[in-house]
Structures are given as C-alpha cells and as structure tokens.
XYZ file of C-alpha atoms in Angstrom:
432
model
C 0.019 0.030 0.035
C 2.868 2.319 0.657
C 4.609 1.815 -2.944
C 1.437 2.250 -4.412
C 1.110 5.865 -2.414
C 4.186 6.808 -3.795
C 4.109 6.089 -7.032
C 0.865 7.650 -7.275
C 0.323 10.183 -10.367
C 0.398 13.590 -10.016
C -2.163 15.807 -11.580
C -0.677 15.781 -15.027
C -0.107 11.695 -14.693
C 3.145 12.058 -13.928
C 5.407 10.071 -11.130
C 7.366 13.364 -10.036
C 10.257 11.199 -8.034
C 10.264 8.107 -10.261
C 13.800 9.263 -12.487
C 15.628 8.371 -9.328
C 14.254 5.153 -8.606
C 16.664 1.989 -9.186
C 15.689 -0.364 -12.716
C 14.391 -3.250 -13.373
C 11.766 -4.783 -10.957
C 10.927 -1.923 -8.763
C 10.294 -0.047 -12.298
C 6.870 -1.995 -11.263
C 6.319 -0.498 -8.903
C 6.904 3.217 -9.731
C 4.034 2.457 -12.398
C 0.248 2.991 -12.122
C -1.053 -0.106 -11.133
C -2.979 0.269 -14.329
C 0.178 -0.433 -16.932
C 1.276 -3.018 -14.722
C -2.545 -4.886 -14.933
C -2.185 -3.542 -19.298
C 1.376 -6.166 -19.055
C -0.600 -8.469 -16.849
C -3.050 -9.055 -19.938
C -0.211 -8.766 -22.708
C 1.555 -11.810 -20.907
C -1.925 -13.877 -20.742
C -2.052 -12.436 -24.142
C 2.130 -13.234 -25.456
C 1.714 -16.906 -23.260
C -1.411 -17.860 -26.230
C 0.778 -16.838 -28.992
C 4.121 -19.056 -28.581
C 2.906 -21.929 -26.199
C 0.606 -23.612 -29.200
C 4.327 -23.615 -30.901
C 5.305 -26.683 -27.666
C 2.132 -28.026 -28.761
C 0.750 -28.985 -31.929
C 1.558 -32.960 -31.998
C -0.825 -32.654 -29.924
C -3.473 -30.945 -31.190
C -2.506 -32.722 -35.138
C -2.482 -36.235 -32.437
C -6.290 -35.329 -31.060
C -7.880 -32.699 -33.419
C -6.422 -36.032 -37.112
C -5.041 -32.638 -38.654
C -1.434 -33.621 -40.289
C 1.791 -31.445 -38.646
C 1.502 -29.404 -41.663
C -2.254 -28.272 -41.297
C -1.774 -27.574 -37.158
C 1.277 -25.792 -37.807
C -1.790 -23.141 -39.504
C -2.544 -22.319 -35.649
C 0.652 -20.382 -35.563
C 0.434 -19.039 -38.674
C -3.192 -17.474 -38.560
C -2.273 -15.715 -35.134
C 0.328 -13.732 -36.892
C -1.891 -12.995 -39.652
C -4.990 -12.277 -37.301
C -2.076 -9.903 -35.303
C -1.578 -7.469 -38.463
C -5.184 -7.013 -40.065
C -6.363 -6.582 -35.946
C -3.572 -3.996 -34.654
C -4.697 -1.191 -37.230
C -8.052 -2.258 -38.744
C -9.687 -2.548 -34.377
C -7.616 0.857 -33.399
C -9.692 2.032 -35.528
C -12.457 0.888 -35.066
C -12.529 1.838 -30.744
C -11.925 5.215 -32.859
C -14.857 6.979 -30.901
C -14.935 4.001 -27.991
C -13.891 5.157 -24.643
C -10.374 2.883 -23.776
C -11.833 1.343 -21.122
C -14.423 -0.160 -22.761
C -12.087 -0.934 -25.590
C -9.833 -2.575 -23.580
C -12.330 -4.460 -21.827
C -14.215 -6.036 -25.007
C -11.087 -7.102 -26.570
C -9.826 -8.897 -23.222
C -13.483 -10.608 -23.402
C -13.346 -11.036 -26.610
C -9.642 -12.906 -26.437
C -11.455 -15.032 -23.577
C -14.381 -16.089 -25.286
C -11.660 -17.107 -27.643
C -10.053 -19.534 -25.503
C -12.701 -21.163 -24.100
C -14.157 -22.096 -26.846
C -10.975 -23.008 -28.451
C -10.219 -25.572 -25.577
C -13.963 -27.160 -25.485
C -13.430 -27.274 -30.275
C -14.124 -30.939 -31.445
C -13.055 -29.881 -34.940
C -9.737 -28.270 -35.921
C -12.020 -25.896 -38.054
C -13.202 -24.249 -35.526
C -10.125 -24.455 -32.809
C -8.075 -22.569 -36.578
C -11.685 -19.673 -36.538
C -10.480 -18.929 -32.454
C -7.252 -18.165 -32.975
C -7.540 -15.819 -35.531
C -10.622 -13.814 -33.528
C -7.994 -14.652 -30.197
C -5.201 -13.176 -32.771
C -7.033 -10.131 -33.542
C -8.714 -9.112 -30.065
C -4.694 -9.396 -28.382
C -3.805 -6.933 -31.922
C -6.830 -5.262 -30.865
C -5.996 -4.956 -26.716
C -2.552 -4.441 -27.595
C -2.994 -1.142 -30.203
C -5.559 0.100 -28.421
C -3.114 -0.042 -24.445
C -0.097 1.265 -26.225
C -1.299 4.197 -27.165
C -3.760 4.787 -23.940
C 0.155 4.695 -22.163
C 0.385 8.826 -22.581
C -2.863 9.789 -21.055
C -1.985 6.894 -18.557
C 1.712 8.384 -17.693
C 2.954 11.300 -19.603
C 4.946 12.270 -22.663
C 8.226 11.713 -20.314
C 7.686 8.313 -19.461
C 6.612 6.634 -22.619
C 9.466 4.740 -22.525
C 9.024 3.309 -19.464
C 5.590 2.820 -19.558
C 6.077 0.688 -23.163
C 8.744 -1.412 -21.057
C 6.595 -2.351 -19.112
C 3.529 -3.072 -20.917
C 6.269 -4.990 -23.324
C 7.640 -7.606 -20.325
C 4.564 -9.416 -20.453
C 5.501 -10.824 -23.517
C 9.150 -11.661 -22.108
C 8.106 -12.840 -19.160
C 5.390 -15.498 -21.337
C 8.681 -16.129 -22.779
C 10.483 -17.156 -19.449
C 7.695 -18.609 -17.623
C 3.851 -18.437 -19.906
C 5.378 -20.509 -22.080
C 6.935 -23.798 -20.485
C 3.968 -23.702 -18.169
C 2.138 -24.203 -21.128
C 3.948 -26.761 -22.296
C 4.115 -28.438 -19.189
C 0.078 -28.292 -18.992
C 0.182 -29.932 -22.255
C 2.500 -32.777 -21.073
C 0.078 -33.407 -18.167
C -2.964 -32.916 -18.873
C -4.153 -32.275 -22.527
C -3.259 -29.263 -24.844
C -7.056 -27.875 -23.326
C -5.784 -27.569 -20.476
C -3.342 -24.881 -21.646
C -6.228 -22.706 -23.422
C -8.376 -23.172 -20.435
C -5.500 -21.430 -18.273
C -5.516 -18.715 -20.954
C -9.137 -18.231 -19.989
C -8.811 -17.823 -16.592
C -5.530 -15.746 -16.496
C -7.833 -12.887 -19.258
C -10.310 -13.557 -16.695
C -8.794 -12.574 -13.110
C -7.646 -9.095 -15.573
C -11.152 -7.770 -16.719
C -11.916 -6.467 -13.935
C -8.794 -5.177 -12.792
C -8.518 -3.707 -16.264
C -12.415 -2.398 -16.806
C -12.372 -0.586 -13.347
C -8.201 0.987 -13.250
C -9.149 2.594 -16.786
C -12.324 4.613 -15.671
C -9.630 6.173 -12.949
C -7.248 6.266 -15.012
C -8.057 8.189 -18.121
C -11.072 10.357 -18.203
C -10.827 13.681 -19.671
C -9.827 13.499 -23.511
C -11.017 9.999 -23.851
C -12.607 10.211 -26.741
C -12.361 13.664 -28.915
C -14.722 15.340 -29.169
C -16.013 16.610 -33.422
C -15.456 14.217 -36.349
C -14.567 10.649 -36.120
C -11.144 11.239 -37.829
C -10.918 9.527 -40.851
C -8.885 6.518 -41.777
C -6.561 7.993 -44.571
C -6.680 11.327 -41.794
C -5.115 9.047 -39.498
C -2.750 7.360 -42.016
C -1.433 10.098 -43.410
C 1.065 9.908 -40.692
C 3.038 7.043 -42.163
C 4.383 10.917 -44.587
C 5.901 11.964 -41.333
C 9.501 11.161 -41.701
C 10.404 10.634 -38.570
C 7.009 7.960 -38.287
C 8.207 5.831 -41.684
C 11.792 6.020 -39.915
C 10.415 4.252 -36.383
C 8.160 2.062 -38.230
C 10.904 1.195 -40.188
C 13.433 0.055 -38.251
C 10.711 -1.567 -36.217
C 10.242 -3.706 -38.861
C 13.257 -4.720 -39.757
C 14.925 -5.187 -36.039
C 11.880 -7.996 -34.981
C 12.717 -9.691 -37.974
C 16.085 -10.343 -37.439
C 14.493 -11.555 -33.972
C 12.372 -13.481 -34.986
C 14.000 -15.348 -37.872
C 16.921 -15.855 -35.387
C 14.156 -16.705 -32.190
C 11.424 -19.434 -34.704
C 15.092 -21.464 -35.438
C 16.599 -21.282 -31.379
C 14.739 -24.245 -30.586
C 15.898 -26.055 -33.617
C 19.602 -24.891 -32.938
C 19.806 -26.368 -29.896
C 18.166 -29.259 -30.632
C 20.767 -29.599 -33.535
C 23.985 -29.191 -30.654
C 22.631 -30.657 -27.432
C 18.771 -32.158 -27.867
C 15.574 -32.027 -26.703
C 16.441 -31.288 -23.028
C 17.890 -28.033 -23.421
C 15.307 -26.668 -25.273
C 13.364 -24.997 -22.090
C 16.483 -23.788 -20.511
C 17.114 -21.391 -24.094
C 14.244 -20.826 -24.509
C 13.201 -19.756 -20.802
C 17.188 -17.813 -20.931
C 15.819 -15.893 -23.992
C 12.859 -14.153 -21.736
C 15.286 -13.484 -19.012
C 17.407 -11.753 -21.293
C 14.293 -9.657 -23.176
C 12.957 -9.221 -20.231
C 16.512 -7.573 -18.196
C 16.679 -6.312 -22.004
C 13.209 -4.027 -21.857
C 13.332 -2.907 -17.923
C 16.950 -2.419 -18.751
C 16.204 0.469 -21.756
C 13.491 1.502 -20.825
C 14.646 2.244 -17.580
C 16.497 5.002 -20.081
C 14.432 4.846 -23.335
C 12.530 8.989 -22.390
C 15.380 10.465 -22.400
C 17.984 8.706 -24.407
C 16.148 6.878 -26.900
C 18.731 8.007 -30.297
C 21.326 6.994 -28.183
C 19.673 3.965 -27.305
C 19.070 2.720 -31.487
C 21.354 3.799 -33.350
C 24.125 2.032 -30.295
C 22.239 -1.587 -30.192
C 21.158 -1.694 -33.304
C 24.880 -1.621 -33.888
C 25.898 -3.756 -31.852
C 23.108 -5.572 -32.286
C 24.568 -6.973 -35.834
C 27.444 -8.052 -34.054
C 25.355 -10.414 -31.504
C 23.850 -11.668 -34.832
C 27.730 -12.248 -36.211
C 29.061 -13.942 -33.673
C 25.151 -16.012 -32.440
C 25.953 -17.866 -35.350
C 29.828 -18.670 -35.411
C 28.602 -19.244 -31.380
C 25.558 -21.586 -32.136
C 27.972 -24.675 -33.309
C 28.289 -25.524 -29.680
C 26.177 -25.743 -26.541
C 27.967 -23.014 -24.484
C 27.900 -20.308 -27.028
C 24.065 -21.386 -27.641
C 23.443 -20.806 -23.932
C 25.538 -17.571 -23.937
C 24.228 -15.628 -26.905
C 21.191 -16.702 -26.200
C 20.304 -14.297 -23.112
C 22.783 -11.675 -24.473
C 21.248 -11.965 -27.894
C 17.383 -11.223 -26.475
C 18.447 -8.420 -23.789
C 20.218 -6.614 -27.379
C 17.096 -6.940 -29.319
C 14.333 -6.934 -27.120
C 15.894 -3.623 -25.629
C 15.679 -2.234 -28.878
C 12.843 -3.023 -29.644
C 10.668 -2.106 -27.150
C 12.499 1.250 -27.610
C 11.295 1.158 -31.252
C 7.733 1.100 -29.942
C 7.822 3.642 -27.787
C 9.284 6.047 -30.071
C 6.297 4.589 -32.682
C 3.561 5.713 -30.430
C 5.163 8.825 -29.285
C 5.958 9.816 -32.398
C 2.817 9.473 -33.957
C 0.548 10.146 -30.524
C 0.414 13.940 -32.570
C -0.761 13.433 -35.549
C -3.098 9.965 -34.554
C -3.251 9.134 -31.051
C -5.779 6.999 -32.195
C -3.423 4.458 -34.308
C -0.496 5.645 -32.645
C -0.160 1.693 -30.563
C -1.287 0.069 -34.014
C 0.456 1.364 -35.701
C 3.388 -0.211 -33.259
C 1.900 -2.996 -33.155
C 1.657 -3.804 -36.867
C 5.372 -3.072 -36.992
C 6.031 -5.389 -34.313
C 3.634 -8.437 -35.825
C 4.978 -7.638 -39.848
C 8.627 -7.906 -38.541
C 7.538 -11.320 -36.964
C 6.221 -12.604 -39.960
C 8.714 -11.320 -42.650
C 11.336 -12.758 -40.241
C 10.726 -16.173 -40.239
C 9.759 -16.348 -44.669
C 13.026 -14.542 -44.779
C 15.128 -16.908 -42.987
C 13.138 -20.374 -43.896
C 14.268 -20.381 -47.960
C 18.625 -19.971 -46.168
C 17.606 -22.706 -43.137
C 16.088 -24.820 -46.102
C 18.993 -24.304 -48.456
C 22.692 -24.608 -46.195
C 20.166 -27.165 -44.001
C 21.172 -25.744 -40.820
C 18.701 -23.531 -38.128
C 22.156 -21.850 -36.164
C 21.457 -20.012 -40.782
C 18.883 -18.175 -39.717
C 20.461 -15.580 -37.140
C 22.957 -14.425 -40.286
C 19.359 -13.445 -41.933
C 18.783 -11.730 -38.020
C 22.486 -10.098 -38.808
C 21.489 -8.778 -42.723
C 18.257 -7.477 -41.010
C 20.180 -5.334 -37.850
C 22.360 -3.773 -41.638
C 19.323 -2.473 -42.731
C 18.082 -1.349 -40.085
C 21.351 0.339 -39.365
C 21.275 2.424 -42.893
C 17.700 3.131 -41.722
C 18.522 4.761 -38.307
C 21.612 6.482 -40.100
C 20.693 7.268 -42.621
C 17.732 9.772 -40.204
C 20.970 10.735 -37.882
C 22.150 12.142 -41.548
C 19.209 14.788 -41.538
C 19.611 18.424 -40.834
C 19.281 18.534 -37.125
C 16.536 21.439 -37.778
C 14.238 18.274 -39.530
C 14.894 16.158 -36.681
C 13.054 18.011 -33.813
C 10.204 16.368 -34.567
C 11.834 12.848 -34.942
C 10.896 9.771 -32.735
C 14.372 8.933 -32.855
C 16.219 11.890 -30.517
C 17.160 11.826 -27.845
C 14.571 14.278 -25.278
C 16.476 16.123 -22.231
C 15.809 14.656 -18.723
C 12.362 15.396 -16.705
C 12.137 17.458 -14.247
C 12.682 16.955 -9.888
C 10.861 19.019 -9.017
C 7.720 20.754 -9.413
C-alpha cells in the first residue's frame, strides 16, 4: 500500500520521483498500477501466441490433422495480429479506452474458452483468428493509452513494462503451457490462458476508468482512416516504423529457429532452458532500456542496432557449441528486445500528436510485420544450408538494414529532425 501511494501519478499524470528509482523490478512499483495490469493481460496474450508451437503435436494427434496443417494455427495468429491492429484500433477510435480494452480482452478470453472445447480443427482455427484480432486490438489500444496514463516523459518506461509481459511469457508462460499439455492435454493450456485473461478483466475495467477520463473520447467529427494513416507521410514516423520492422524481423528469424538450433547441438532436453534464458535476457533488456529510453532513445537505437549486428554475427558463429547457444541466447534476447521496445515507444511518441488513435496500432503492426517477415526470409536460407543456425545470418542482414535506416535519419539536418521520435529528449524535471 505504501509503494502504491508513493508511486501514484500527480495531477499531470507523472510520477515525480520516478527518475531517482533503480531499474529492473522496482520499475513496476513506480508505474500506475493500471500499467502493470495491462502487462499482466499482455502476458496472457503472449503466452497464447507462443505456447501453441509446443503443443502442435498433441493438437494434430487429437484433432486428426497433419503437423503441417496444425502449423496453420501459428500462421493464422500472426496474420490476424497484422490485420487486427490497424482495423481494431480504428474501429475503437470513438470508444472510451476502458470499454474497448475490456471488450478486446473479454473476446480474447471467450475465444480461448471456445478453443479449449473445440471438437474439430476448423473451429479451433477460427478461434485462433478471433483471438489474434482481439490480441492486436487490445495491444494497440493499450499502447495508444500510455501517453494519457503516464505522461509523455515516461512513455518509454511504460512501454517497457507493458512489453515485458511478452518477455515474461517466454520465461514462464510458454514453458508452463507446455508442461500443462504434457501433464494433462493441450486443452488445459487454453483453459489456463482463459482464466488468466478473465482475472485481468475487472482490474482493466476499473483502473482504466479511473486513470483515463478527460479527453478519452475527442470531440468533433470522427477522424477518417485516411487522415489518421497519413501520419506515415511524416519522415520521423517512417524511420521509426521501418527500423522497428527490421529489428523485429531479425529477432523473430532467430527466435523461430532457436529451439531447433539447440536440438542440433544438445538434444531436446536443453530447448526449454535456452528458450527460458532468451526470455530472461529479453526481460532484462526491456526493463533496463525502458529506464533510460525516454531521455536517451537516439543513443539506445543507434548504438543498440549497431551492437545487435555484432551480436547476431557472434551468435551465428557460436551456435555450433552448447555454451555459445546458452550465452548468446541471453545476450541476443537482451539487446534485441531492448532495442525493439525502444523503437515501439518511439513510434507511439512520434505518431501520437497527429494520430492518437492509431499510434499503438502502428507499433503493433510494425512488430507483427517483422514477426511474419523474419521467419519467411530465414526459411529458404535454412532449407538451402540444412542448418537452422543460418537463420542468424538473416538476422544480421536485417539488422544491418536497420542500422542503415537509423543512420539515414541521423544524416538529416538537425532542424528537420527536431520532431523525430528517434531523438534524445532532455531529462525530465526533478522538481515541481
């Protein structure tokens, strides 16, 4: 109670003493509690997104389909996220945040209840599509609400807390879902996600109602799709979105083949350990960079992307021995997600003034386009070479392209970069 009182935002939506805080787990106590609740919901959604890969064999056997057909559950979810983010954000543009966020989370919960009771593959596949659209809509609305929840000076930290829900899903949620599937069946994992989503429903409804009041629904005519998406004509937004797509493509190209790379050098027994270490590194990366990204985002993005090229190259060389896979999974997770979460915050901050309703959708769409493009680009290379670790060379290539995008932004005159999202911001005031 004491921490909750001290961490409460002031009238302007800021936590005045937060700049003095230590990073890592303490960051959660320095955010309005509603941001942590959003992270819990994102944890449930992230668990659902990734756990299916560990349950495919059980699902295929139970529903009488091939393993390749069962893989459509993952592909459809990714496609639903890409389509759902912009469309659901625009559909919810005139709806108060508490209503839209609760509706998306409720739909996500119901989709998993129906999925857990599905008797045929077609019905399960349909629920995955609905869940993906609801997931994308919730994340887009949640990210777009952050400037009003914490103020513009703390968008980076708040984004890191929300995105950390995905990284914690990699550490705990996905392995837990796999264990549930092994102990009982794949349906128990779906029930667990449904219960966790249901638990978050009431706090999301109550706390968003308290935190977001004035300005929740803008007055005047509803913004048109064309006017909202014209924000992409702005150079700073293009730079941030392009860099985010490339960095996330690199990350998911590597992550997709991390399990098979581990199996190639150490067998199946090490796969859960390596995946958990990657998730732990990711959590560390988003937490630490989130602490500093509001004031040093240009440096984090520029130095981080350049460093990430080296990380992928070293990982590609080290992927043929177990110790190399173990160490680099932590390092790659930390750097990749640290830079990626900073770019997501950059998109939200840069796009919000001109397109407050779709700023979160832009960030979500960029993330998921990268998640789709990375594995698609790496697949043919892996097939050609016959070794899954070669996906890391594709990750390095995507990150080199991201460095080029960031450097292109840096080479512009300072006056034209003044509104750029990839720019360092002055330190927040420490007194009132």
